[in-house]
Amino acid sequence: MDFVLGGARSGKSRLAQTRAEASGLIPVLVATATAGDAEMAERIARHRAERDARWHTVEEPIDLAGALRREARPDRILVVDCLTLWLTNRMFAADHVPPEDVDAAGRALAASLPELAGPVVLVSNEVGLGIVPDNALARRFRDHQGRLNQTVAAVADSVTFVAAGLPLVLKGRFPEEM
Amino acid sequence: MDFVLGGARSGKSRLAQTRAEASGLIPVLVATATAGDAEMAERIARHRAERDARWHTVEEPIDLAGALRREARPDRILVVDCLTLWLTNRMFAADHVPPEDVDAAGRALAASLPELAGPVVLVSNEVGLGIVPDNALARRFRDHQGRLNQTVAAVADSVTFVAAGLPLVLKGRFPEEM
Amino acid sequence: MDFVLGGARSGKSRLAQTRAEASGLIPVLVATATAGDAEMAERIARHRAERDARWHTVEEPIDLAGALRREARPDRILVVDCLTLWLTNRMFAADHVPPEDVDAAGRALAASLPELAGPVVLVSNEVGLGIVPDNALARRFRDHQGRLNQTVAAVADSVTFVAAGLPLVLKGRFPEEM
């Protein structure tokens, strides 16, 4: 299980996709985005245009652990893009969910990853390196995202930070580069 | 003197504490937080619950150089958590202080570190990697924090950047890992 | 061609200048800032005071590719500080320019770099590691900046990330350090 972490438009999705394509397995995108507004719909369309024809796509905004369990197979490589949108969906789909439950969902997801029947590459955003946000919800989101990234990184075989399209290995090594 | 730099919920406090605990010395937390509101009080309580019973705690929101001078001893390791809250306290406790004085306090702190009677680990936030903040005070804070981090990093024996709980060495090496 | 990437007040300008001074060539600052308000004028004056007397300065807020073509010579080293302000100028000098044109200007700039008659060091900000900005224009800017950084990094001989004044090599190696 490989974890790719980076900023907005850092090239993290492309790196994850390139790695998946290089694996020789059938690449499956597990998309957590929902085309809720025009801006997001345009983003999804652009990302889709950047992927080549070999890709299968599965959309799952909420039950990510379930989707991974269903889709994982030894002849496939799953790319989850991305955990940040999944976290957004979890926080806003159910705004009465207390904070600890969002973190619990992250821990449950992380615990399920080593059990999957095939390899998975997870993509996430680092969002904690700017100034403290003005509003409390953004601060809560930032805390949840930071904890989720730590939880996933702890069980990952490799963790790569991406900046300006370039990878920086924080842990392990991606199989194709060994 | 070791310097640990990272984003919000990046695992920087835990890394600093783990290193202090591994040193075999008496770990002393020098906390710069003040429980000014419910959110901060909850954060302090959670951090306290995560530390084990060996820890001593000293609170010092403003005169950090003085606290370090008083508390440092060869049989202790001090963990300052964190410089970002200290800077916040300096800027807002005295809002008539001109910008250069805040930077001067940072330089005076950095100059005092090599004189301490025992080891210290300082924790700080990197806050300059987001979009330019809308309000002038946030931009001023960001500039001061950036200069403070540079000043402390320049005199540190080791500097570690933390992302998703994983360390990335920018300078030197932490003693326990040599 | 060397690319230096970092946050606000991370020490990226100083690193680029130090490298240029160490090259033994005539250092030329290609400044993209315009003294549009008091805050920016003060920043420009402070940066100017930090540079030593050997420096020549050229100001070019918009036609950066043209300025580099005019100024590059084998006995000079150009330092562009910075691409973030150039991008700001491009987006706001011509607010009817559609998004793809700003990206096209970035690609044209990157394509022109290997043709220059002398070495150049480009400085840019990483702005995508904070929380998603509230306003759409800031999100657009963040996306353009991320793509520009990827485009320039792809053609650069070396890419260095700077935090707390310390360099982290993402690609290649700066000539003076070989």
Short mmCIF file of C-alpha atoms in Angstrom, two decimals:
data_model
loop_
_atom_site.label_atom_id
_atom_site.label_comp_id
_atom_site.label_asym_id
_atom_site.label_seq_id
_atom_site.Cartn_x
_atom_site.Cartn_y
_atom_site.Cartn_z
CA MET A 1 0.00 0.00 0.00
CA ASP A 2 1.46 3.29 -1.15
CA PHE A 3 0.57 6.76 0.03
CA VAL A 4 1.11 9.92 -2.04
CA LEU A 5 0.86 13.24 -0.22
CA GLY A 6 1.08 16.72 -1.67
CA GLY A 7 -0.38 20.17 -2.14
CA ALA A 8 -2.98 21.41 -4.61
CA ARG A 9 -1.82 20.98 -8.23
CA SER A 10 1.46 19.48 -7.02
CA GLY A 11 1.28 16.62 -9.52
CA LYS A 12 0.32 14.02 -6.89
CA SER A 13 -2.56 12.51 -8.94
CA ARG A 14 -0.38 12.19 -12.00
CA LEU A 15 2.43 10.57 -10.00
CA ALA A 16 0.00 8.03 -8.52
CA GLN A 17 -1.43 7.29 -11.97
CA THR A 18 1.99 6.94 -13.59
CA ARG A 19 3.01 4.49 -10.90
CA ALA A 20 -0.20 2.50 -11.34
CA GLU A 21 0.27 2.37 -15.12
CA ALA A 22 3.88 1.23 -14.70
CA SER A 23 2.79 -1.70 -12.50
CA GLY A 24 1.49 -3.73 -15.44
CA LEU A 25 -1.75 -4.39 -13.53
CA ILE A 26 -5.23 -3.16 -14.54
CA PRO A 27 -5.49 0.40 -13.19
CA VAL A 28 -8.75 1.29 -11.42
CA LEU A 29 -9.46 4.82 -10.25
CA VAL A 30 -11.52 4.98 -7.07
CA ALA A 31 -12.82 8.55 -7.31
CA THR A 32 -14.17 10.19 -4.16
CA ALA A 33 -15.23 13.44 -5.88
CA THR A 34 -18.86 14.28 -6.44
CA ALA A 35 -19.73 16.71 -9.23
CA GLY A 36 -21.56 18.97 -6.79
CA ASP A 37 -20.84 22.23 -8.59
CA ALA A 38 -19.53 23.49 -11.93
CA GLU A 39 -15.98 24.00 -10.64
CA MET A 40 -15.74 20.41 -9.37
CA ALA A 41 -17.42 18.99 -12.49
CA GLU A 42 -14.79 20.76 -14.63
CA ARG A 43 -11.98 19.39 -12.43
CA ILE A 44 -13.34 15.84 -12.74
CA ALA A 45 -13.64 16.16 -16.53
CA ARG A 46 -10.07 17.48 -16.82
CA HIS A 47 -8.66 14.67 -14.69
CA ARG A 48 -10.62 12.12 -16.75
CA ALA A 49 -9.17 13.54 -19.98
CA GLU A 50 -5.65 13.18 -18.58
CA ARG A 51 -6.02 9.43 -17.94
CA ASP A 52 -5.49 6.93 -20.74
CA ALA A 53 -8.05 4.41 -22.01
CA ARG A 54 -6.87 1.48 -19.86
CA TRP A 55 -8.42 3.02 -16.76
CA HIS A 56 -11.58 1.77 -15.09
CA THR A 57 -13.38 4.23 -12.82
CA VAL A 58 -15.42 3.58 -9.68
CA GLU A 59 -17.07 6.44 -7.81
CA GLU A 60 -17.46 6.21 -4.04
CA PRO A 61 -17.81 9.42 -2.01
CA ILE A 62 -18.54 7.86 1.42
CA ASP A 63 -17.98 4.12 1.92
CA LEU A 64 -14.39 4.00 0.77
CA ALA A 65 -13.39 0.95 2.83
CA GLY A 66 -16.30 -0.98 1.32
CA ALA A 67 -15.43 0.06 -2.24
CA LEU A 68 -11.79 -0.98 -1.79
CA ARG A 69 -12.86 -4.37 -0.40
CA ARG A 70 -15.16 -4.92 -3.39
CA GLU A 71 -12.72 -3.75 -6.07
CA ALA A 72 -9.35 -5.07 -4.89
CA ARG A 73 -7.99 -8.05 -6.85
CA PRO A 74 -4.46 -9.36 -7.38
CA ASP A 75 -4.54 -8.39 -11.09
CA ARG A 76 -5.64 -4.80 -10.38
CA ILE A 77 -4.06 -1.71 -8.84
CA LEU A 78 -6.48 0.73 -7.21
CA VAL A 79 -5.76 4.46 -7.05
CA VAL A 80 -7.82 6.37 -4.47
CA ASP A 81 -8.04 10.05 -5.50
CA CYS A 82 -8.37 11.46 -2.98
CA LEU A 83 -8.67 11.06 0.80
CA THR A 84 -9.19 14.82 1.20
CA LEU A 85 -12.45 14.76 -0.75
CA TRP A 86 -13.52 11.60 1.08
CA LEU A 87 -12.93 13.40 4.38
CA THR A 88 -14.88 16.40 3.10
CA ASN A 89 -17.77 14.14 2.13
CA ARG A 90 -17.71 12.38 5.52
CA MET A 91 -17.74 15.69 7.39
CA PHE A 92 -20.45 17.36 5.32
CA ALA A 93 -22.66 14.41 4.35
CA ALA A 94 -23.32 13.89 8.04
CA ASP A 95 -22.82 17.15 9.88
CA HIS A 96 -24.06 15.73 13.17
CA VAL A 97 -21.25 13.16 13.26
CA PRO A 98 -19.07 14.08 16.26
CA PRO A 99 -15.34 14.70 15.50
CA GLU A 100 -14.14 11.42 17.00
CA ASP A 101 -16.30 9.44 14.55
CA VAL A 102 -14.58 11.02 11.53
CA ASP A 103 -11.21 10.04 13.01
CA ALA A 104 -12.60 6.57 13.80
CA ALA A 105 -13.63 6.16 10.15
CA GLY A 106 -10.06 7.05 9.18
CA ARG A 107 -8.63 4.48 11.58
CA ALA A 108 -11.07 1.83 10.31
CA LEU A 109 -10.06 2.61 6.72
CA ALA A 110 -6.36 2.38 7.57
CA ALA A 111 -6.91 -0.92 9.43
CA SER A 112 -8.68 -2.39 6.39
CA LEU A 113 -5.88 -1.59 3.92
CA PRO A 114 -3.48 -4.44 4.76
CA GLU A 115 -6.36 -6.93 4.30
CA LEU A 116 -7.08 -6.00 0.67
CA ALA A 117 -6.74 -8.64 -2.07
CA GLY A 118 -4.56 -6.38 -4.24
CA PRO A 119 -2.37 -3.26 -4.23
CA VAL A 120 -3.69 0.26 -3.64
CA VAL A 121 -2.20 3.76 -4.02
CA LEU A 122 -3.87 6.45 -1.89
CA VAL A 123 -3.62 10.16 -2.70
CA SER A 124 -4.14 12.87 -0.07
CA ASN A 125 -3.56 16.58 0.49
CA GLU A 126 -1.29 18.12 3.06
CA VAL A 127 -3.33 21.14 4.25
CA GLY A 128 -1.63 22.18 7.49
CA LEU A 129 1.25 24.31 6.21
CA GLY A 130 -0.56 27.63 5.82
CA ILE A 131 -1.67 30.21 8.33
CA VAL A 132 -4.31 29.11 10.91
CA PRO A 133 -7.71 29.41 9.16
CA ASP A 134 -10.15 32.05 10.42
CA ASN A 135 -13.13 29.77 10.74
CA ALA A 136 -13.54 26.93 13.23
CA LEU A 137 -14.82 24.39 10.70
CA ALA A 138 -11.71 24.83 8.53
CA ARG A 139 -9.53 24.34 11.64
CA ARG A 140 -11.48 21.16 12.51
CA PHE A 141 -11.08 19.90 8.94
CA ARG A 142 -7.35 20.63 9.03
CA ASP A 143 -6.97 18.67 12.27
CA HIS A 144 -8.92 15.68 10.92
CA GLN A 145 -6.90 15.71 7.69
CA GLY A 146 -3.63 15.81 9.61
CA ARG A 147 -4.64 12.89 11.82
CA LEU A 148 -5.93 10.90 8.81
CA ASN A 149 -2.63 11.42 6.97
CA GLN A 150 -0.67 10.25 10.03
CA THR A 151 -2.91 7.19 10.45
CA VAL A 152 -2.60 6.12 6.82
CA ALA A 153 1.14 6.90 6.65
CA ALA A 154 1.73 4.68 9.68
CA VAL A 155 0.44 1.56 7.88
CA ALA A 156 1.69 2.42 4.37
CA ASP A 157 4.57 0.54 2.77
CA SER A 158 5.73 3.75 1.10
CA VAL A 159 4.94 7.43 1.66
CA THR A 160 5.91 10.02 -0.98
CA PHE A 161 5.62 13.79 -0.67
CA VAL A 162 5.14 15.58 -4.02
CA ALA A 163 6.11 19.18 -4.79
CA ALA A 164 6.23 20.73 -8.28
CA GLY A 165 5.64 17.26 -9.73
CA LEU A 166 8.72 15.82 -8.06
CA PRO A 167 8.64 12.95 -5.53
CA LEU A 168 10.35 13.02 -2.15
CA VAL A 169 10.34 9.70 -0.31
CA LEU A 170 9.35 9.97 3.37
CA LYS A 171 9.07 6.22 4.00
CA GLY A 172 9.90 3.00 2.14
CA ARG A 173 10.13 2.95 -1.61
CA PHE A 174 7.57 2.49 -4.35
CA PRO A 175 7.87 -1.07 -5.82
CA GLU A 176 8.45 0.07 -9.43
CA GLU A 177 11.46 2.11 -8.38
CA MET A 178 13.20 -0.65 -6.42
CA MET B 1 19.69 21.83 20.31
CA ASP B 2 17.15 20.23 18.01
CA PHE B 3 14.45 21.92 15.99
CA VAL B 4 11.28 20.17 14.80
CA LEU B 5 9.23 21.95 12.14
CA GLY B 6 5.91 20.90 10.64
CA GLY B 7 2.32 21.68 9.81
CA ALA B 8 -0.78 21.50 11.96
CA ARG B 9 -1.44 17.92 13.18
CA SER B 10 1.65 16.70 11.37
CA GLY B 11 2.86 14.70 14.37
CA LYS B 12 5.64 17.19 15.25
CA SER B 13 4.80 17.32 18.99
CA ARG B 14 4.73 13.56 19.25
CA LEU B 15 8.05 13.24 17.40
CA ALA B 16 9.67 15.76 19.75
CA GLN B 17 8.25 13.95 22.80
CA THR B 18 9.31 10.50 21.56
CA ARG B 19 12.82 11.80 21.03
CA ALA B 20 12.89 13.36 24.50
CA GLU B 21 11.64 10.13 26.09
CA ALA B 22 14.26 8.10 24.22
CA SER B 23 17.07 10.29 25.56
CA GLY B 24 16.98 8.72 29.05
CA LEU B 25 16.90 12.23 30.60
CA ILE B 26 14.03 13.71 32.63
CA PRO B 27 11.60 15.14 30.06
CA VAL B 28 10.24 18.62 30.79
CA LEU B 29 7.56 20.20 28.62
CA VAL B 30 7.88 23.97 28.32
CA ALA B 31 4.34 24.83 27.20
CA THR B 32 3.73 28.21 25.57
CA ALA B 33 -0.04 27.74 25.19
CA THR B 34 -2.50 29.64 27.34
CA ALA B 35 -5.96 28.19 27.83
CA GLY B 36 -7.59 31.37 26.52
CA ASP B 37 -10.67 29.74 25.01
CA ALA B 38 -12.49 26.41 25.04
CA GLU B 39 -10.85 25.18 21.82
CA MET B 40 -7.34 25.81 23.16
CA ALA B 41 -8.18 24.37 26.59
CA GLU B 42 -9.37 21.17 24.89
CA ARG B 43 -6.18 21.02 22.79
CA ILE B 44 -3.99 21.40 25.92
CA ALA B 45 -5.94 18.68 27.75
CA ARG B 46 -5.61 16.29 24.81
CA HIS B 47 -1.87 16.88 24.50
CA ARG B 48 -1.50 16.36 28.27
CA ALA B 49 -3.37 13.03 28.06
CA GLU B 50 -1.00 11.87 25.29
CA ARG B 51 2.14 12.37 27.43
CA ASP B 52 3.22 9.70 29.87
CA ALA B 53 3.66 10.18 33.64
CA ARG B 54 7.40 10.91 33.55
CA TRP B 55 6.79 14.38 32.13
CA HIS B 56 7.15 17.60 34.12
CA THR B 57 5.33 20.64 32.76
CA VAL B 58 6.29 24.32 32.94
CA GLU B 59 4.06 26.99 31.42
CA GLU B 60 5.62 30.13 29.98
CA PRO B 61 3.71 32.10 27.33
CA ILE B 62 6.06 35.13 27.05
CA ASP B 63 9.53 34.95 28.67
CA LEU B 64 10.66 31.77 26.95
CA ALA B 65 14.40 32.55 27.09
CA GLY B 66 14.09 33.11 30.86
CA ALA B 67 12.16 29.85 31.39
CA LEU B 68 14.73 27.85 29.43
CA ARG B 69 17.58 29.39 31.45
CA ARG B 70 15.82 28.48 34.73
CA GLU B 71 14.81 24.95 33.74
CA ALA B 72 17.79 23.65 31.75
CA ARG B 73 19.97 21.09 33.56
CA PRO B 74 22.30 18.38 32.29
CA ASP B 75 19.97 15.62 33.58
CA ARG B 76 16.90 17.08 31.84
CA ILE B 77 15.69 17.48 28.26
CA LEU B 78 13.38 20.41 27.61
CA VAL B 79 10.73 20.31 24.89
CA VAL B 80 9.37 23.73 23.85
CA ASP B 81 5.89 23.30 22.34
CA CYS B 82 5.65 25.53 20.49
CA LEU B 83 7.38 28.61 19.09
CA THR B 84 4.30 29.49 17.03
CA LEU B 85 2.16 30.04 20.12
CA TRP B 86 5.02 31.93 21.78
CA LEU B 87 5.17 34.22 18.73
CA THR B 88 1.38 34.64 18.86
CA ASN B 89 1.60 35.57 22.54
CA ARG B 90 4.43 38.06 21.87
CA MET B 91 2.52 39.73 19.05
CA PHE B 92 -0.83 39.93 20.82
CA ALA B 93 0.20 40.39 24.43
CA ALA B 94 1.85 43.63 23.36
CA ASP B 95 0.21 44.94 20.22
CA HIS B 96 2.19 48.17 20.32
CA VAL B 97 5.48 46.33 19.93
CA PRO B 98 6.90 47.29 16.53
CA PRO B 99 7.65 44.40 14.13
CA GLU B 100 11.42 44.59 14.55
CA ASP B 101 11.09 43.96 18.30
CA VAL B 102 9.31 40.64 17.72
CA ASP B 103 12.13 39.60 15.42
CA ALA B 104 14.67 40.86 17.96
CA ALA B 105 13.07 38.67 20.63
CA GLY B 106 13.46 35.71 18.26
CA ARG B 107 17.13 36.51 17.70
CA ALA B 108 17.72 36.91 21.45
CA LEU B 109 16.04 33.55 22.08
CA ALA B 110 18.16 31.86 19.40
CA ALA B 111 21.34 33.44 20.80
CA SER B 112 20.54 32.11 24.28
CA LEU B 113 20.06 28.49 23.19
CA PRO B 114 23.72 27.45 22.88
CA GLU B 115 24.33 28.77 26.45
CA LEU B 116 21.78 26.47 28.13
CA ALA B 117 22.94 23.98 30.78
CA GLY B 118 21.15 21.06 29.07
CA PRO B 119 19.55 19.87 25.83
CA VAL B 120 16.39 21.38 24.35
CA VAL B 121 14.06 20.37 21.51
CA LEU B 122 12.04 23.22 19.98
CA VAL B 123 8.82 22.68 18.05
CA SER B 124 7.49 25.19 15.52
CA ASN B 125 4.97 25.48 12.69
CA GLU B 126 5.73 26.13 9.06
CA VAL B 127 2.92 28.52 8.04
CA GLY B 128 4.13 30.03 4.75
CA LEU B 129 3.10 27.35 2.25
CA GLY B 130 -0.50 28.39 1.66
CA ILE B 131 -2.02 31.19 -0.36
CA VAL B 132 -1.19 34.78 0.76
CA PRO B 133 -3.59 35.59 3.63
CA ASP B 134 -6.24 38.28 3.06
CA ASN B 135 -5.53 40.27 6.19
CA ALA B 136 -2.39 42.27 6.89
CA LEU B 137 -1.92 40.97 10.44
CA ALA B 138 -1.85 37.35 9.22
CA ARG B 139 0.74 38.35 6.59
CA ARG B 140 2.84 40.06 9.30
CA PHE B 141 2.56 36.98 11.51
CA ARG B 142 3.59 34.73 8.63
CA ASP B 143 6.66 36.87 7.96
CA HIS B 144 7.70 36.87 11.62
CA GLN B 145 7.20 33.10 11.88
CA GLY B 146 9.30 32.53 8.75
CA ARG B 147 12.13 34.69 10.05
CA LEU B 148 11.95 33.07 13.52
CA ASN B 149 12.18 29.59 11.97
CA GLN B 150 15.21 30.64 9.90
CA THR B 151 16.91 32.19 12.94
CA VAL B 152 16.42 29.13 15.14
CA ALA B 153 17.30 26.68 12.34
CA ALA B 154 20.59 28.52 11.79
CA VAL B 155 21.82 27.76 15.33
CA ALA B 156 20.21 24.29 15.71
CA ASP B 157 22.30 21.12 15.70
CA SER B 158 19.50 19.31 13.89
CA VAL B 159 16.42 20.46 11.98
CA THR B 160 13.66 17.99 11.11
CA PHE B 161 10.62 18.63 8.94
CA VAL B 162 7.59 16.46 9.83
CA ALA B 163 4.77 15.46 7.45
CA ALA B 164 2.14 12.77 8.14
CA GLY B 165 4.10 11.82 11.28
CA LEU B 166 7.25 11.07 9.30
CA PRO B 167 10.56 12.91 9.80
CA LEU B 168 12.62 14.44 7.02
CA VAL B 169 16.05 15.66 8.09
CA LEU B 170 16.94 19.16 6.79
CA LYS B 171 20.11 19.58 8.86
CA GLY B 172 22.29 17.43 11.10
CA ARG B 173 20.88 14.37 12.81
CA PHE B 174 19.04 13.86 16.07
CA PRO B 175 21.47 12.34 18.68
CA GLU B 176 19.31 9.25 19.41
CA GLU B 177 19.36 8.28 15.74
CA MET B 178 23.13 8.54 15.26
CA MET C 1 18.69 26.40 -15.09
CA ASP C 2 17.99 26.13 -11.37
CA PHE C 3 14.64 26.39 -9.64
CA VAL C 4 14.22 27.37 -5.98
CA LEU C 5 10.83 26.72 -4.41
CA GLY C 6 9.66 27.59 -0.92
CA GLY C 7 7.16 29.27 1.35
CA ALA C 8 6.87 32.89 2.43
CA ARG C 9 9.98 34.03 4.34
CA SER C 10 11.54 30.60 3.95
CA GLY C 11 14.90 32.03 2.88
CA LYS C 12 14.42 31.11 -0.80
CA SER C 13 15.51 34.53 -2.16
CA ARG C 14 18.62 34.54 0.00
CA LEU C 15 19.53 31.00 -1.09
CA ALA C 16 19.15 31.93 -4.76
CA GLN C 17 21.26 35.07 -4.25
CA THR C 18 23.97 33.23 -2.33
CA ARG C 19 24.21 30.67 -5.11
CA ALA C 20 24.40 33.40 -7.75
CA GLU C 21 27.14 35.23 -5.82
CA ALA C 22 29.11 32.00 -5.41
CA SER C 23 29.07 31.39 -9.18
CA GLY C 24 31.72 34.04 -9.85
CA LEU C 25 29.54 35.50 -12.62
CA ILE C 26 27.97 38.97 -12.63
CA PRO C 27 24.71 38.62 -10.65
CA VAL C 28 21.64 40.27 -12.17
CA LEU C 29 18.34 40.38 -10.31
CA VAL C 30 15.31 40.20 -12.58
CA ALA C 31 12.65 41.61 -10.26
CA THR C 32 9.00 40.95 -11.06
CA ALA C 33 7.63 43.01 -8.17
CA THR C 34 5.90 46.33 -8.71
CA ALA C 35 5.80 48.78 -5.84
CA GLY C 36 2.01 48.99 -6.02
CA ASP C 37 1.39 49.67 -2.34
CA ALA C 38 3.33 50.66 0.77
CA GLU C 39 3.69 47.08 1.99
CA MET C 40 5.23 45.91 -1.28
CA ALA C 41 7.45 49.01 -1.56
CA GLU C 42 8.83 48.27 1.91
CA ARG C 43 9.45 44.62 0.98
CA ILE C 44 11.33 45.66 -2.19
CA ALA C 45 13.46 48.15 -0.22
CA ARG C 46 14.32 45.53 2.40
CA HIS C 47 15.30 42.95 -0.22
CA ARG C 48 17.43 45.59 -1.98
CA ALA C 49 19.24 46.40 1.28
CA GLU C 50 20.06 42.70 1.76
CA ARG C 51 21.87 42.40 -1.58
CA ASP C 52 25.49 43.45 -1.92
CA ALA C 53 26.82 46.11 -4.32
CA ARG C 54 27.79 43.71 -7.13
CA TRP C 55 24.15 43.24 -8.10
CA HIS C 56 22.52 44.74 -11.18
CA THR C 57 18.74 45.02 -11.14
CA VAL C 58 16.26 44.77 -13.99
CA GLU C 59 12.53 45.18 -13.40
CA GLU C 60 10.07 43.27 -15.55
CA PRO C 61 6.58 42.58 -14.20
CA ILE C 62 5.02 41.04 -17.37
CA ASP C 63 7.29 40.07 -20.27
CA LEU C 64 9.63 37.83 -18.31
CA ALA C 65 10.64 35.62 -21.25
CA GLY C 66 11.62 38.76 -23.20
CA ALA C 67 13.64 40.19 -20.32
CA LEU C 68 15.54 36.93 -19.84
CA ARG C 69 16.34 36.75 -23.56
CA ARG C 70 17.66 40.35 -23.49
CA GLU C 71 19.68 40.02 -20.29
CA ALA C 72 21.17 36.51 -20.48
CA ARG C 73 24.90 36.37 -21.26
CA PRO C 74 27.56 33.76 -20.56
CA ASP C 75 29.33 36.05 -18.05
CA ARG C 76 26.13 36.76 -16.08
CA ILE C 77 23.83 34.80 -13.80
CA LEU C 78 20.20 35.93 -13.70
CA VAL C 79 18.04 35.50 -10.60
CA VAL C 80 14.29 35.78 -11.23
CA ASP C 81 12.52 36.80 -8.00
CA CYS C 82 9.87 35.66 -8.26
CA LEU C 83 7.54 33.66 -10.51
CA THR C 84 4.68 34.07 -8.03
CA LEU C 85 4.61 37.85 -8.48
CA TRP C 86 4.98 37.44 -12.24
CA LEU C 87 1.94 35.13 -12.21
CA THR C 88 0.05 37.67 -10.07
CA ASN C 89 0.91 40.42 -12.56
CA ARG C 90 -0.17 38.26 -15.51
CA MET C 91 -3.49 37.39 -13.90
CA PHE C 92 -4.35 40.91 -12.74
CA ALA C 93 -2.78 43.04 -15.49
CA ALA C 94 -5.14 41.32 -17.91
CA ASP C 95 -8.19 40.12 -16.10
CA HIS C 96 -9.95 39.10 -19.31
CA VAL C 97 -7.22 36.59 -20.15
CA PRO C 98 -8.79 33.13 -19.99
CA PRO C 99 -7.12 30.64 -17.59
CA GLU C 100 -5.51 28.54 -20.32
CA ASP C 101 -3.59 31.63 -21.56
CA VAL C 102 -1.90 32.13 -18.19
CA ASP C 103 -0.82 28.48 -18.26
CA ALA C 104 0.29 28.91 -21.89
CA ALA C 105 2.49 31.87 -20.85
CA GLY C 106 4.07 29.61 -18.23
CA ARG C 107 4.73 26.89 -20.78
CA ALA C 108 6.21 29.43 -23.23
CA LEU C 109 8.46 30.78 -20.47
CA ALA C 110 9.62 27.26 -19.54
CA ALA C 111 10.27 26.42 -23.20
CA SER C 112 12.44 29.53 -23.60
CA LEU C 113 14.71 28.77 -20.63
CA PRO C 114 16.97 26.14 -22.24
CA GLU C 115 17.64 28.59 -25.13
CA LEU C 116 19.09 31.36 -22.95
CA ALA C 117 22.69 32.52 -23.51
CA GLY C 118 23.59 32.19 -19.82
CA PRO C 119 22.52 30.61 -16.51
CA VAL C 120 19.36 31.57 -14.64
CA VAL C 121 18.02 30.79 -11.15
CA LEU C 122 14.22 31.07 -10.79
CA VAL C 123 12.50 31.59 -7.44
CA SER C 124 8.87 30.63 -6.83
CA ASN C 125 6.40 30.07 -4.00
CA GLU C 126 4.70 26.82 -3.11
CA VAL C 127 1.17 27.96 -2.20
CA GLY C 128 -0.88 24.75 -2.28
CA LEU C 129 -0.18 23.31 1.18
CA GLY C 130 -2.77 25.21 3.20
CA ILE C 131 -6.51 24.79 3.50
CA VAL C 132 -8.61 25.35 0.33
CA PRO C 133 -9.09 29.15 0.01
CA ASP C 134 -12.62 30.55 0.42
CA ASN C 135 -12.64 32.62 -2.74
CA ALA C 136 -12.63 31.30 -6.30
CA LEU C 137 -9.93 33.66 -7.56
CA ALA C 138 -7.49 32.45 -4.89
CA ARG C 139 -8.27 28.85 -5.86
CA ARG C 140 -7.65 29.70 -9.54
CA PHE C 141 -4.36 31.40 -8.63
CA ARG C 142 -3.31 28.37 -6.58
CA ASP C 143 -4.00 26.04 -9.50
CA HIS C 144 -2.06 28.21 -11.96
CA GLN C 145 0.87 28.48 -9.55
CA GLY C 146 0.94 24.72 -9.04
CA ARG C 147 0.93 24.06 -12.78
CA LEU C 148 3.59 26.74 -13.39
CA ASN C 149 5.85 25.19 -10.73
CA GLN C 150 5.44 21.74 -12.31
CA THR C 151 6.15 23.10 -15.79
CA VAL C 152 9.32 24.92 -14.74
CA ALA C 153 10.52 22.05 -12.51
CA ALA C 154 10.20 19.64 -15.45
CA VAL C 155 12.81 21.57 -17.52
CA ALA C 156 15.06 22.67 -14.63
CA ASP C 157 18.50 21.13 -14.11
CA SER C 158 18.04 21.40 -10.35
CA VAL C 159 15.02 21.95 -8.11
CA THR C 160 15.48 22.87 -4.44
CA PHE C 161 12.78 23.18 -1.80
CA VAL C 162 13.63 25.63 1.00
CA ALA C 163 12.26 25.53 4.56
CA ALA C 164 13.59 27.57 7.49
CA GLY C 165 16.47 28.71 5.29
CA LEU C 166 17.61 25.12 4.63
CA PRO C 167 17.75 23.52 1.17
CA LEU C 168 16.23 20.16 0.28
CA VAL C 169 17.14 18.87 -3.17
CA LEU C 170 14.16 17.54 -5.15
CA LYS C 171 16.01 17.15 -8.46
CA GLY C 172 19.59 17.37 -9.70
CA ARG C 173 22.17 19.39 -7.83
CA PHE C 174 23.16 23.04 -7.93
CA PRO C 175 26.47 23.41 -9.88
CA GLU C 176 28.37 25.16 -7.05
CA GLU C 177 27.69 22.26 -4.72
CA MET C 178 28.86 19.52 -7.07
#
